[in-house]
Short mmCIF file of C-alpha atoms and ligand atoms in Angstrom, two decimals:
data_model
loop_
_atom_site.label_atom_id
_atom_site.label_comp_id
_atom_site.label_asym_id
_atom_site.label_seq_id
_atom_site.Cartn_x
_atom_site.Cartn_y
_atom_site.Cartn_z
CA MET A 9 -55.98 -48.93 28.18
CA VAL A 10 -57.57 -45.80 29.61
CA SER A 11 -58.79 -43.84 26.65
CA ARG A 12 -59.16 -45.15 23.16
CA ILE A 13 -60.06 -43.76 19.82
CA ILE A 14 -63.69 -44.44 19.01
CA PRO A 15 -63.99 -44.46 15.24
CA VAL A 16 -66.52 -42.10 13.70
CA ALA A 17 -68.35 -42.68 10.44
CA SER A 18 -67.24 -40.73 7.40
CA PHE A 19 -68.57 -37.18 7.37
CA ASP A 20 -68.82 -33.85 5.60
CA LEU A 21 -68.28 -30.92 7.94
CA VAL A 22 -69.03 -27.45 6.66
CA ILE A 23 -67.57 -24.59 8.67
CA PHE A 24 -69.56 -21.46 7.90
CA GLY A 25 -67.26 -18.63 8.87
CA GLY A 26 -64.34 -20.94 8.07
CA THR A 27 -61.94 -18.00 7.66
CA GLY A 28 -62.88 -16.36 10.96
CA ASP A 29 -61.09 -16.13 14.28
CA LEU A 30 -62.84 -19.07 15.93
CA ALA A 31 -62.23 -21.34 12.96
CA ARG A 32 -58.55 -20.44 12.84
CA ARG A 33 -57.86 -20.53 16.56
CA LYS A 34 -59.99 -23.46 17.64
CA ILE A 35 -61.85 -25.46 15.02
CA LEU A 36 -59.14 -26.12 12.44
CA PRO A 37 -56.43 -26.93 15.02
CA ALA A 38 -58.88 -29.22 16.84
CA LEU A 39 -59.66 -31.11 13.64
CA TYR A 40 -55.96 -31.44 12.90
CA ARG A 41 -55.28 -32.92 16.33
CA ARG A 42 -58.05 -35.48 15.84
CA PHE A 43 -56.47 -36.30 12.50
CA LEU A 44 -53.13 -36.86 14.22
CA ALA A 45 -54.84 -39.02 16.83
CA GLY A 46 -56.15 -41.24 14.04
CA GLN A 47 -59.82 -40.40 14.55
CA MET A 48 -60.44 -38.63 11.27
CA PRO A 49 -62.00 -40.91 8.63
CA ALA A 50 -59.75 -41.11 5.58
CA ASP A 51 -62.36 -39.63 3.27
CA ALA A 52 -63.82 -36.97 5.58
CA GLN A 53 -64.41 -33.62 3.90
CA LEU A 54 -63.83 -30.39 5.82
CA ILE A 55 -65.35 -27.56 3.90
CA GLY A 56 -64.68 -23.94 4.78
CA ALA A 57 -67.45 -21.61 3.66
CA ALA A 58 -67.26 -17.86 4.02
CA ARG A 59 -67.46 -14.63 2.13
CA SER A 60 -63.77 -14.21 1.34
CA PRO A 61 -63.01 -15.14 -2.27
CA LEU A 62 -60.63 -18.08 -1.88
CA ASP A 63 -60.11 -21.38 -3.66
CA ASP A 64 -59.17 -24.72 -2.09
CA ALA A 65 -55.46 -23.93 -2.28
CA GLY A 66 -55.95 -20.52 -0.67
CA TYR A 67 -57.97 -22.05 2.15
CA ARG A 68 -55.35 -24.72 2.73
CA THR A 69 -52.73 -21.99 3.07
CA LEU A 70 -54.94 -20.17 5.59
CA ALA A 71 -55.48 -23.41 7.51
CA ARG A 72 -51.77 -24.27 7.46
CA GLU A 73 -50.92 -20.89 8.96
CA ALA A 74 -53.64 -21.25 11.58
CA ILE A 75 -52.44 -24.71 12.60
CA VAL A 76 -48.81 -23.61 12.79
CA GLU A 77 -49.83 -20.64 14.94
CA PHE A 78 -52.49 -22.23 17.16
CA GLY A 79 -52.21 -25.99 16.69
CA GLY A 80 -49.76 -26.82 19.45
CA GLU A 81 -47.48 -29.75 18.77
CA GLN A 82 -46.60 -30.13 15.10
CA ALA A 83 -46.10 -33.50 13.49
CA GLY A 84 -44.20 -32.67 10.34
CA GLU A 85 -45.02 -31.41 6.87
CA ARG A 86 -46.12 -34.73 5.45
CA ARG A 87 -48.90 -35.24 7.98
CA LEU A 88 -49.98 -31.65 7.83
CA ASP A 89 -50.22 -31.90 4.03
CA ALA A 90 -52.27 -35.08 4.34
CA PHE A 91 -54.67 -33.27 6.66
CA LEU A 92 -54.88 -30.20 4.45
CA GLY A 93 -55.83 -32.52 1.59
CA LEU A 94 -59.19 -33.06 3.34
CA LEU A 95 -60.02 -29.35 3.15
CA ARG A 96 -62.21 -27.71 0.54
CA TYR A 97 -63.51 -24.17 0.29
CA VAL A 98 -66.62 -22.51 -1.04
CA THR A 99 -67.07 -18.77 -1.30
CA LEU A 100 -70.61 -17.97 -0.34
CA ASP A 101 -72.82 -15.30 1.09
CA ALA A 102 -75.04 -16.44 3.94
CA ARG A 103 -77.59 -13.78 3.03
CA GLY A 104 -77.36 -14.10 -0.74
CA ASP A 105 -77.57 -16.80 -3.37
CA SER A 106 -73.99 -17.04 -4.52
CA GLY A 107 -72.04 -20.17 -3.69
CA TRP A 108 -74.87 -22.39 -2.48
CA ASP A 109 -75.08 -24.54 -5.59
CA ALA A 110 -71.34 -25.12 -5.39
CA LEU A 111 -71.71 -26.19 -1.75
CA LYS A 112 -74.52 -28.56 -2.66
CA ARG A 113 -72.33 -30.28 -5.25
CA LEU A 114 -69.72 -31.01 -2.60
CA ILE A 115 -72.04 -32.49 0.04
CA ARG A 116 -72.44 -36.25 -0.10
CA PRO A 117 -75.97 -37.24 0.93
CA ASP A 118 -74.91 -40.67 2.22
CA ARG A 119 -72.48 -39.26 4.80
CA VAL A 120 -72.95 -37.71 8.21
CA GLN A 121 -73.48 -34.02 7.52
CA ALA A 122 -72.58 -31.35 10.04
CA PHE A 123 -72.79 -27.60 9.62
CA TYR A 124 -70.82 -25.48 12.04
CA PHE A 125 -72.30 -21.97 12.31
CA SER A 126 -69.08 -20.17 13.23
CA VAL A 127 -70.60 -16.81 12.37
CA GLY A 128 -72.53 -14.18 14.32
CA PRO A 129 -76.01 -15.28 15.47
CA GLY A 130 -77.54 -12.72 13.11
CA LEU A 131 -76.72 -15.14 10.29
CA PHE A 132 -78.15 -18.31 11.85
CA GLY A 133 -81.60 -17.83 10.31
CA ALA A 134 -80.23 -17.09 6.83
CA LEU A 135 -77.97 -20.15 6.95
CA ALA A 136 -80.67 -22.49 8.23
CA GLU A 137 -83.10 -21.27 5.58
CA ARG A 138 -80.66 -21.72 2.70
CA LEU A 139 -79.45 -25.12 3.88
CA HIS A 140 -83.02 -26.24 3.40
CA GLY A 141 -83.95 -24.06 0.47
CA TYR A 142 -81.08 -25.47 -1.57
CA GLY A 143 -81.79 -29.02 -0.41
CA ILE A 144 -78.34 -29.32 1.18
CA ALA A 145 -79.17 -30.45 4.71
CA GLY A 146 -80.76 -33.87 4.90
CA PRO A 147 -83.16 -34.92 7.70
CA ARG A 148 -80.29 -36.20 9.83
CA ALA A 149 -77.99 -33.23 9.30
CA ARG A 150 -76.56 -31.59 12.43
CA ILE A 151 -75.87 -27.96 13.10
CA VAL A 152 -73.44 -26.57 15.64
CA VAL A 153 -73.97 -23.12 17.12
CA GLU A 154 -71.74 -21.06 19.36
CA LYS A 155 -72.30 -18.64 22.16
CA PRO A 156 -73.65 -16.05 22.55
CA PHE A 157 -76.98 -17.81 22.28
CA GLY A 158 -79.13 -14.72 22.61
CA HIS A 159 -78.77 -11.55 24.62
CA ASP A 160 -81.73 -12.19 26.89
CA LEU A 161 -84.66 -14.57 27.16
CA ALA A 162 -86.63 -12.97 24.34
CA SER A 163 -83.75 -13.10 21.84
CA ALA A 164 -82.80 -16.66 22.87
CA ARG A 165 -86.40 -17.75 22.32
CA ALA A 166 -86.41 -16.06 18.93
CA LEU A 167 -83.15 -17.83 17.97
CA ASN A 168 -84.51 -21.17 19.12
CA ALA A 169 -87.67 -20.57 17.13
CA THR A 170 -85.68 -19.64 14.01
CA LEU A 171 -83.58 -22.79 14.21
CA ALA A 172 -86.66 -24.89 15.01
CA GLU A 173 -88.25 -23.83 11.73
CA HIS A 174 -85.64 -25.90 9.93
CA PHE A 175 -84.10 -28.33 12.42
CA ARG A 176 -85.33 -30.64 15.16
CA GLU A 177 -83.85 -30.22 18.64
CA ALA A 178 -81.99 -33.52 18.16
CA GLN A 179 -80.11 -31.90 15.27
CA ILE A 180 -78.99 -28.78 17.15
CA TYR A 181 -75.69 -28.78 19.05
CA ARG A 182 -75.24 -25.66 21.20
CA ILE A 183 -71.61 -25.52 22.23
CA ASP A 184 -70.38 -24.52 25.64
CA HIS A 185 -66.76 -25.55 25.42
CA TYR A 186 -66.47 -25.78 29.21
CA LEU A 187 -68.51 -28.96 28.99
CA GLY A 188 -65.93 -30.51 26.69
CA LYS A 189 -63.18 -30.35 29.25
CA GLU A 190 -61.83 -33.63 30.54
CA THR A 191 -62.11 -32.56 34.16
CA VAL A 192 -65.77 -31.68 33.82
CA GLN A 193 -66.45 -35.21 32.76
CA ASN A 194 -64.17 -36.51 35.46
CA LEU A 195 -66.31 -34.58 37.92
CA MET A 196 -69.33 -36.55 36.78
CA ALA A 197 -67.38 -39.81 37.07
CA VAL A 198 -66.22 -38.96 40.58
CA ARG A 199 -69.73 -37.99 41.64
CA PHE A 200 -71.69 -40.77 40.02
CA ALA A 201 -69.32 -43.75 39.84
CA ASN A 202 -68.21 -43.69 43.50
CA ILE A 203 -70.20 -44.32 46.63
CA LEU A 204 -67.87 -42.10 48.62
CA PHE A 205 -69.04 -38.61 47.71
CA GLU A 206 -72.74 -38.84 47.03
CA PRO A 207 -73.81 -39.29 50.69
CA LEU A 208 -71.89 -36.09 51.54
CA TRP A 209 -73.05 -34.13 48.51
CA ASN A 210 -75.73 -32.01 50.13
CA SER A 211 -76.33 -29.11 52.49
CA GLN A 212 -75.84 -31.27 55.56
CA PHE A 213 -72.15 -31.74 54.76
CA VAL A 214 -71.26 -29.08 52.20
CA ASP A 215 -70.68 -25.66 53.69
CA HIS A 216 -70.58 -23.81 50.41
CA ILE A 217 -69.45 -23.98 46.81
CA GLN A 218 -67.25 -21.52 44.94
CA ILE A 219 -67.04 -21.26 41.19
CA THR A 220 -64.37 -18.95 39.82
CA VAL A 221 -63.52 -18.16 36.22
CA ALA A 222 -60.76 -15.57 36.26
CA GLU A 223 -59.00 -14.14 33.24
CA THR A 224 -55.90 -11.99 33.04
CA VAL A 225 -56.78 -10.50 29.67
CA GLY A 226 -58.96 -7.44 29.18
CA VAL A 227 -61.69 -7.18 26.58
CA GLY A 228 -59.06 -6.91 23.82
CA GLY A 229 -60.50 -6.58 20.33
CA ARG A 230 -63.96 -7.68 21.48
CA GLY A 231 -64.72 -4.36 23.19
CA ALA A 232 -67.77 -3.44 21.13
CA TYR A 233 -69.42 -6.83 21.65
CA TYR A 234 -68.39 -7.12 25.28
CA ASP A 235 -69.64 -3.70 26.26
CA ARG A 236 -73.14 -4.72 25.19
CA ALA A 237 -72.88 -7.99 27.10
CA GLY A 238 -70.82 -7.70 30.31
CA ALA A 239 -69.63 -10.53 32.55
CA MET A 240 -73.13 -11.67 33.50
CA ARG A 241 -74.20 -12.36 29.93
CA ASP A 242 -70.79 -13.33 28.58
CA MET A 243 -69.78 -15.77 31.32
CA VAL A 244 -72.31 -16.37 34.10
CA GLN A 245 -75.37 -17.15 32.00
CA ASN A 246 -73.54 -19.90 30.15
CA HIS A 247 -70.19 -21.20 31.47
CA LEU A 248 -70.63 -20.65 35.20
CA MET A 249 -74.23 -21.79 35.03
CA GLN A 250 -73.23 -25.03 33.33
CA LEU A 251 -70.61 -25.72 35.97
CA LEU A 252 -73.11 -25.00 38.72
CA CYS A 253 -75.52 -27.46 37.12
CA LEU A 254 -72.99 -30.28 37.03
CA ILE A 255 -72.12 -29.77 40.68
CA ALA A 256 -75.69 -29.42 41.89
CA MET A 257 -77.68 -31.82 39.72
CA GLU A 258 -79.23 -35.06 40.88
CA PRO A 259 -77.72 -38.27 39.50
CA PRO A 260 -79.32 -38.87 36.10
CA SER A 261 -80.70 -42.35 35.57
CA ARG A 262 -78.32 -42.85 32.65
CA PHE A 263 -75.46 -40.98 31.09
CA GLU A 264 -77.59 -40.07 28.11
CA PRO A 265 -78.27 -36.69 26.57
CA ASP A 266 -81.79 -36.03 27.76
CA ALA A 267 -81.37 -37.73 31.13
CA VAL A 268 -78.38 -35.48 31.90
CA ARG A 269 -79.96 -32.35 30.48
CA ASP A 270 -83.25 -32.90 32.31
CA GLU A 271 -81.35 -32.89 35.61
CA LYS A 272 -79.38 -29.77 34.69
CA LEU A 273 -82.57 -28.00 33.74
CA LYS A 274 -84.10 -28.78 37.14
CA VAL A 275 -81.16 -27.09 38.83
CA ILE A 276 -81.52 -23.91 36.81
CA ARG A 277 -85.24 -23.82 37.50
CA ALA A 278 -84.56 -24.24 41.22
CA LEU A 279 -82.26 -21.20 41.36
CA GLU A 280 -83.65 -18.43 43.52
CA GLU A 281 -83.58 -14.87 42.31
CA VAL A 282 -80.39 -13.20 43.51
CA ALA A 283 -80.87 -10.49 46.13
CA PRO A 284 -79.34 -7.11 45.11
CA HIS A 285 -77.01 -7.11 48.11
CA HIS A 286 -75.67 -10.48 47.02
CA ILE A 287 -74.25 -9.11 43.76
CA VAL A 288 -71.03 -7.18 43.29
CA ARG A 289 -70.21 -5.76 39.89
CA GLY A 290 -66.79 -4.42 39.05
CA GLN A 291 -64.91 -2.74 36.25
CA TYR A 292 -61.12 -2.78 35.90
CA ALA A 293 -59.32 0.52 36.31
CA ARG A 294 -56.09 1.65 34.66
CA ARG A 295 -52.91 0.39 36.22
CA GLY A 296 -49.64 1.77 34.84
CA ASP A 297 -49.62 1.09 31.13
CA VAL A 298 -52.59 -1.25 31.30
CA PRO A 299 -55.64 0.64 30.08
CA SER A 300 -58.88 0.72 32.01
CA TYR A 301 -62.02 -1.05 30.88
CA ARG A 302 -63.55 2.24 29.78
CA GLU A 303 -60.49 3.02 27.68
CA ASP A 304 -60.60 -0.48 26.18
CA VAL A 305 -64.21 -0.11 25.09
CA ASP A 306 -63.74 3.56 24.22
CA ASP A 307 -66.63 4.77 26.33
CA ALA A 308 -65.73 6.94 29.29
CA ARG A 309 -69.17 6.41 30.85
CA SER A 310 -69.67 2.69 30.30
CA THR A 311 -71.39 0.98 33.21
CA THR A 312 -70.89 -2.55 31.90
CA GLU A 313 -69.30 -4.94 34.37
CA SER A 314 -66.03 -6.73 33.59
CA PHE A 315 -66.29 -8.54 36.93
CA ILE A 316 -69.14 -10.06 38.84
CA ALA A 317 -69.40 -11.93 42.10
CA LEU A 318 -72.68 -13.21 43.41
CA LYS A 319 -74.19 -15.51 45.93
CA CYS A 320 -77.11 -17.69 44.95
CA HIS A 321 -79.18 -20.55 46.28
CA VAL A 322 -80.54 -23.67 44.69
CA SER A 323 -83.83 -24.20 46.40
CA ASN A 324 -84.40 -27.89 46.64
CA TRP A 325 -84.06 -30.53 49.33
CA ARG A 326 -80.45 -31.28 48.55
CA TRP A 327 -79.11 -27.74 48.61
CA ALA A 328 -81.37 -25.63 50.82
CA GLY A 329 -78.99 -23.68 53.07
CA THR A 330 -75.78 -24.17 51.04
CA PRO A 331 -74.76 -20.98 49.23
CA PHE A 332 -73.15 -21.05 45.81
CA TYR A 333 -70.68 -18.21 45.25
CA LEU A 334 -69.93 -17.39 41.63
CA ARG A 335 -67.16 -15.07 40.52
CA THR A 336 -65.75 -14.15 37.14
CA GLY A 337 -63.81 -11.26 35.72
CA LYS A 338 -61.22 -9.90 33.36
CA ARG A 339 -57.80 -8.46 34.18
CA LEU A 340 -57.58 -10.45 37.38
CA ARG A 341 -54.47 -11.72 39.11
CA ALA A 342 -54.27 -15.06 37.30
CA ARG A 343 -56.04 -17.12 34.69
CA VAL A 344 -57.91 -19.85 36.46
CA SER A 345 -61.22 -21.70 36.19
CA GLU A 346 -62.04 -23.66 39.27
CA ILE A 347 -64.92 -25.16 41.19
CA ALA A 348 -64.40 -25.77 44.90
CA VAL A 349 -66.69 -27.76 47.14
CA ILE A 350 -65.94 -26.77 50.72
CA PHE A 351 -67.17 -29.32 53.21
CA LYS A 352 -68.21 -28.48 56.74
CA ASP A 353 -65.86 -28.80 59.70
CA ALA A 354 -65.81 -32.07 61.61
CA PRO A 355 -68.67 -31.84 64.14
CA HIS A 356 -66.41 -32.10 67.16
CA LEU A 357 -62.71 -31.26 67.44
CA ILE A 358 -60.98 -33.89 69.54
CA PHE A 359 -57.49 -32.46 68.97
CA GLY A 360 -58.06 -29.19 70.78
CA GLN A 361 -57.94 -25.59 69.63
CA GLU A 362 -54.20 -25.60 68.94
CA ALA A 363 -54.68 -28.19 66.17
CA GLY A 364 -56.57 -25.50 64.27
CA ARG A 365 -59.71 -25.75 62.19
CA HIS A 366 -59.60 -27.85 59.07
CA CYS A 367 -62.12 -28.69 56.44
CA ASN A 368 -62.06 -30.92 53.41
CA THR A 369 -62.17 -29.20 50.07
CA LEU A 370 -62.65 -30.80 46.71
CA SER A 371 -61.28 -28.54 44.00
CA ILE A 372 -61.89 -29.14 40.36
CA ARG A 373 -59.58 -27.13 38.18
CA LEU A 374 -60.54 -26.65 34.57
CA GLN A 375 -57.66 -24.45 33.47
CA PRO A 376 -54.80 -24.21 33.44
CA ASP A 377 -53.52 -27.64 34.55
CA GLU A 378 -56.81 -29.51 34.51
CA GLY A 379 -57.10 -31.62 37.62
CA MET A 380 -59.06 -32.59 40.68
CA THR A 381 -57.73 -32.41 44.22
CA LEU A 382 -59.19 -33.42 47.54
CA GLN A 383 -57.74 -31.54 50.47
CA VAL A 384 -57.57 -33.88 53.47
CA THR A 385 -56.30 -33.30 56.98
CA ILE A 386 -53.58 -35.51 58.40
CA LYS A 387 -51.12 -35.45 61.26
CA GLU A 388 -48.00 -33.49 60.51
CA PRO A 389 -45.27 -36.14 60.50
CA GLY A 390 -42.67 -36.13 63.27
CA PRO A 391 -42.56 -35.51 66.97
CA GLY A 392 -44.05 -32.51 68.67
CA GLY A 393 -47.56 -33.58 69.49
CA MET A 394 -50.65 -33.79 67.36
CA ARG A 395 -50.30 -31.03 64.82
CA LEU A 396 -52.61 -31.22 61.84
CA ILE A 397 -51.89 -30.19 58.29
CA ASP A 398 -53.90 -30.20 55.09
CA VAL A 399 -52.48 -32.14 52.19
CA PRO A 400 -53.80 -32.47 48.64
CA LEU A 401 -54.87 -35.85 47.38
CA ASP A 402 -54.53 -35.84 43.62
CA MET A 403 -57.63 -37.28 42.03
CA THR A 404 -56.71 -36.76 38.40
CA PHE A 405 -54.90 -40.05 38.44
CA ALA A 406 -52.53 -38.93 35.71
CA GLU A 407 -49.64 -40.15 37.82
CA ALA A 408 -51.28 -43.41 38.85
CA LEU A 409 -52.22 -44.19 35.28
CA GLY A 410 -48.89 -43.02 33.90
CA ASP A 411 -48.21 -43.99 30.30
CA GLN A 412 -51.63 -45.52 29.89
CA VAL A 413 -53.17 -42.08 29.61
CA GLU A 414 -53.18 -41.15 25.99
CA ASP A 415 -53.18 -37.55 24.91
CA VAL A 416 -56.32 -36.07 26.37
CA PRO A 417 -58.32 -34.32 23.66
CA GLU A 418 -59.05 -30.66 24.16
CA ALA A 419 -62.60 -29.43 24.56
CA TYR A 420 -63.23 -28.52 20.93
CA GLU A 421 -61.78 -31.81 19.70
CA ARG A 422 -64.06 -33.86 21.91
CA LEU A 423 -67.14 -31.78 21.17
CA ILE A 424 -66.71 -31.78 17.40
CA MET A 425 -66.29 -35.55 17.43
CA ASP A 426 -69.38 -35.88 19.65
CA VAL A 427 -71.30 -34.01 16.97
CA MET A 428 -70.10 -36.49 14.36
CA ARG A 429 -71.15 -39.37 16.60
CA GLY A 430 -74.52 -37.77 17.26
CA ASP A 431 -74.03 -37.53 21.02
CA GLN A 432 -75.68 -34.42 22.52
CA THR A 433 -74.86 -35.13 26.17
CA LEU A 434 -72.30 -32.33 26.43
CA PHE A 435 -74.37 -29.75 24.55
CA MET A 436 -77.00 -27.38 25.88
CA ARG A 437 -80.62 -28.00 25.06
CA GLY A 438 -82.82 -25.10 23.98
CA ASP A 439 -84.92 -25.13 27.15
CA GLU A 440 -81.76 -25.08 29.30
CA VAL A 441 -80.50 -21.96 27.59
CA GLU A 442 -83.87 -20.28 27.95
CA ALA A 443 -84.12 -21.21 31.64
CA ALA A 444 -80.66 -19.73 32.21
CA TRP A 445 -81.76 -16.47 30.61
CA ALA A 446 -84.99 -16.51 32.61
CA TRP A 447 -82.82 -16.49 35.75
CA THR A 448 -80.33 -13.93 34.40
CA ASP A 449 -82.78 -11.37 32.99
CA PRO A 450 -84.33 -10.13 36.28
CA VAL A 451 -80.89 -9.84 37.87
CA ILE A 452 -79.73 -7.58 35.07
CA ALA A 453 -83.04 -5.68 35.01
CA GLY A 454 -82.58 -5.14 38.75
CA TRP A 455 -79.24 -3.36 38.50
CA GLU A 456 -80.29 -1.49 35.40
CA GLY A 457 -83.38 -0.26 37.26
CA ARG A 458 -81.28 0.84 40.22
CA GLY A 459 -78.79 2.64 37.97
CA ASP A 460 -76.05 0.57 39.55
CA VAL A 461 -72.47 1.58 38.65
CA PRO A 462 -69.75 -1.11 38.82
CA LYS A 463 -67.02 -0.73 41.45
CA PRO A 464 -63.56 -0.08 40.06
CA TYR A 465 -60.85 -2.64 40.76
CA GLU A 466 -57.19 -2.59 40.01
CA ALA A 467 -56.00 -4.63 37.04
CA GLY A 468 -54.07 -7.63 38.35
CA SER A 469 -56.05 -7.81 41.58
CA SER A 470 -58.72 -10.25 42.79
CA GLY A 471 -61.56 -7.87 41.98
CA PRO A 472 -63.26 -5.13 43.98
CA GLU A 473 -63.09 -5.01 47.76
CA ASP A 474 -66.86 -5.46 47.97
CA ALA A 475 -66.50 -8.95 46.50
CA LEU A 476 -64.28 -9.91 49.43
CA MET A 477 -66.87 -8.45 51.78
CA LEU A 478 -69.61 -10.55 50.19
CA MET A 479 -67.79 -13.57 51.61
CA HIS A 480 -66.50 -11.99 54.81
CA ARG A 481 -70.01 -11.07 55.87
CA ASP A 482 -70.79 -14.79 55.82
CA GLY A 483 -67.62 -15.67 57.73
CA ARG A 484 -66.05 -17.21 54.62
CA ARG A 485 -63.21 -16.46 52.27
CA TRP A 486 -62.71 -16.68 48.54
CA ARG A 487 -60.05 -19.10 47.46
CA GLU A 488 -56.99 -17.35 46.19
CA ILE A 489 -56.85 -16.63 42.48
CA ARG A 490 -53.52 -18.17 41.42
P1 NAD B 30 -65.06 -13.50 12.85
O1 NAD B 30 -65.64 -12.15 12.60
O2 NAD B 30 -63.59 -13.63 13.05
O3 NAD B 30 -65.43 -14.43 11.59
C1 NAD B 30 -66.68 -14.39 11.00
C2 NAD B 30 -66.70 -15.34 9.79
O4 NAD B 30 -67.99 -15.26 9.21
C3 NAD B 30 -65.71 -14.99 8.68
O5 NAD B 30 -65.23 -16.19 8.13
C4 NAD B 30 -66.57 -14.27 7.64
O6 NAD B 30 -66.11 -14.41 6.31
C5 NAD B 30 -67.86 -15.02 7.81
N1 NAD B 30 -69.01 -14.22 7.37
C6 NAD B 30 -69.43 -13.03 7.84
N2 NAD B 30 -70.54 -12.62 7.17
C7 NAD B 30 -70.80 -13.59 6.25
C8 NAD B 30 -71.79 -13.76 5.26
N3 NAD B 30 -72.76 -12.85 5.06
N4 NAD B 30 -71.76 -14.87 4.52
C9 NAD B 30 -70.81 -15.80 4.71
N5 NAD B 30 -69.84 -15.70 5.62
C10 NAD B 30 -69.84 -14.60 6.38
O7 NAD B 30 -65.89 -14.13 14.04
P2 NAD B 30 -65.42 -15.29 15.06
O8 NAD B 30 -64.64 -14.68 16.16
O9 NAD B 30 -64.79 -16.40 14.29
O10 NAD B 30 -66.79 -15.74 15.69
C11 NAD B 30 -67.74 -16.57 15.02
C12 NAD B 30 -68.87 -16.91 16.00
O11 NAD B 30 -68.35 -17.66 17.08
C13 NAD B 30 -69.52 -15.67 16.63
O12 NAD B 30 -70.88 -15.95 16.86
C14 NAD B 30 -68.80 -15.54 17.95
O13 NAD B 30 -69.59 -14.89 18.92
C15 NAD B 30 -68.60 -17.01 18.32
N6 NAD B 30 -67.49 -17.25 19.22
C16 NAD B 30 -66.23 -16.88 18.89
C17 NAD B 30 -65.19 -17.15 19.76
C18 NAD B 30 -63.77 -16.81 19.42
O14 NAD B 30 -62.89 -17.19 20.19
N7 NAD B 30 -63.50 -16.15 18.33
C19 NAD B 30 -65.45 -17.79 20.99
C20 NAD B 30 -66.76 -18.16 21.29
C21 NAD B 30 -67.76 -17.88 20.40
#
């Protein structure tokens, strides 16, 4: 048996913003899949709470439509109805007083209580205050908050302080859904449960590391928000930073929340400031019918980046001398999130020049097709001398484990259930988020001070030419986006 359902105690989960996009696309379908997997306690209560005037029946209809549209595999009307029976709805105003008494009547004090703040961060303070003011959240209640967690260090500190007025750090679950992915956890297993990799996991043997999060979509309907953020704030400060931490961190003494997060924090604090010539910002240009970034955000002079590539260094004993290349952007050639650890060449080539140069690469793919592959060099089979080829060694083990692998839960499913279990390992701690902003802020201030304008790149490409040059100058190449 490879994975098994760990039962969770009965709970009340309130989804503030329960009618919003995130709730419909991610949270409700994730809860339904956990229900199908048999992990939902029979008397769990899932309470949507938002401004729209709905009753329970209206919310169940909304949830049914969301699950049909975004829920993936369906399991028939009877099971869906059974799930929908767990849903309740309260109309309330986060900033006002209506609805809070009704919510209080629904919450059972003897259950695990979780409050998902699926609303803009501007409402976090109002929600936290009322949860206490109305005596709804008990001392062990948990709150879940989404990105963006602040816009810079000052705003992140202010948000942390607001939440801290009402909740202890142990009650706050800051979601970065990248951490909920199966492969991210598999990365930790491969690193810390095998003797094989750890001795090589340092600047003596690792040439460089590439982290790529490429999207094919543009800014879509999020233009107004995105144009104030840009790729650095929207992606690098959180998702790419978290991936970098997991690759670079020292082995924690235990797989426990604070032990893991302490090690991640040390990595962020060891990051050197990025030199201006190690940053390339880009903005997608129109291609055929595909509008440009500036058209998408309706600002012909926007200088916000929809693409960023940068080179950074973790200055500690393990990583001194090994560059980390980070790259993310919208409207790129393919949708892919991948970390690649590129090992150094063998120190001496006994097979001669004609055998070519080969290096081992460990690639960890987060989406699509989650998986982990080790590229190894072998002899090309057959006659004709010693020709070498690189072949992938699949380390996801899906094939080896075959039928024993149960359906792997998606990120939101795992993370929501971790909240119910009270496990914070895969959530960001307040000081981590602040440290990430402390690293990000001067980089942004630097290009703002220089009046830097992003380089245009063609939609459907791999980003601006300068990003390729960032690597070429170092005698390296980006992995293909595909
Ligand atoms: P949305 O605008 O679609 O939904 C907002 C929800 O909040 C609605 O249910 C609305 O009724 C409710 N709401 C607004 N003002 C309220 C008030 N005063 N009182 C009570 N309820 C109120 O937003 P969304 O896309 O679902 O995003 C929610 C949060 O999650 C945001 O912070 C967003 O940045 C974050 N987030 C969203 C996504 C996504 O994919 N949509 C991804 C990552 C993070």
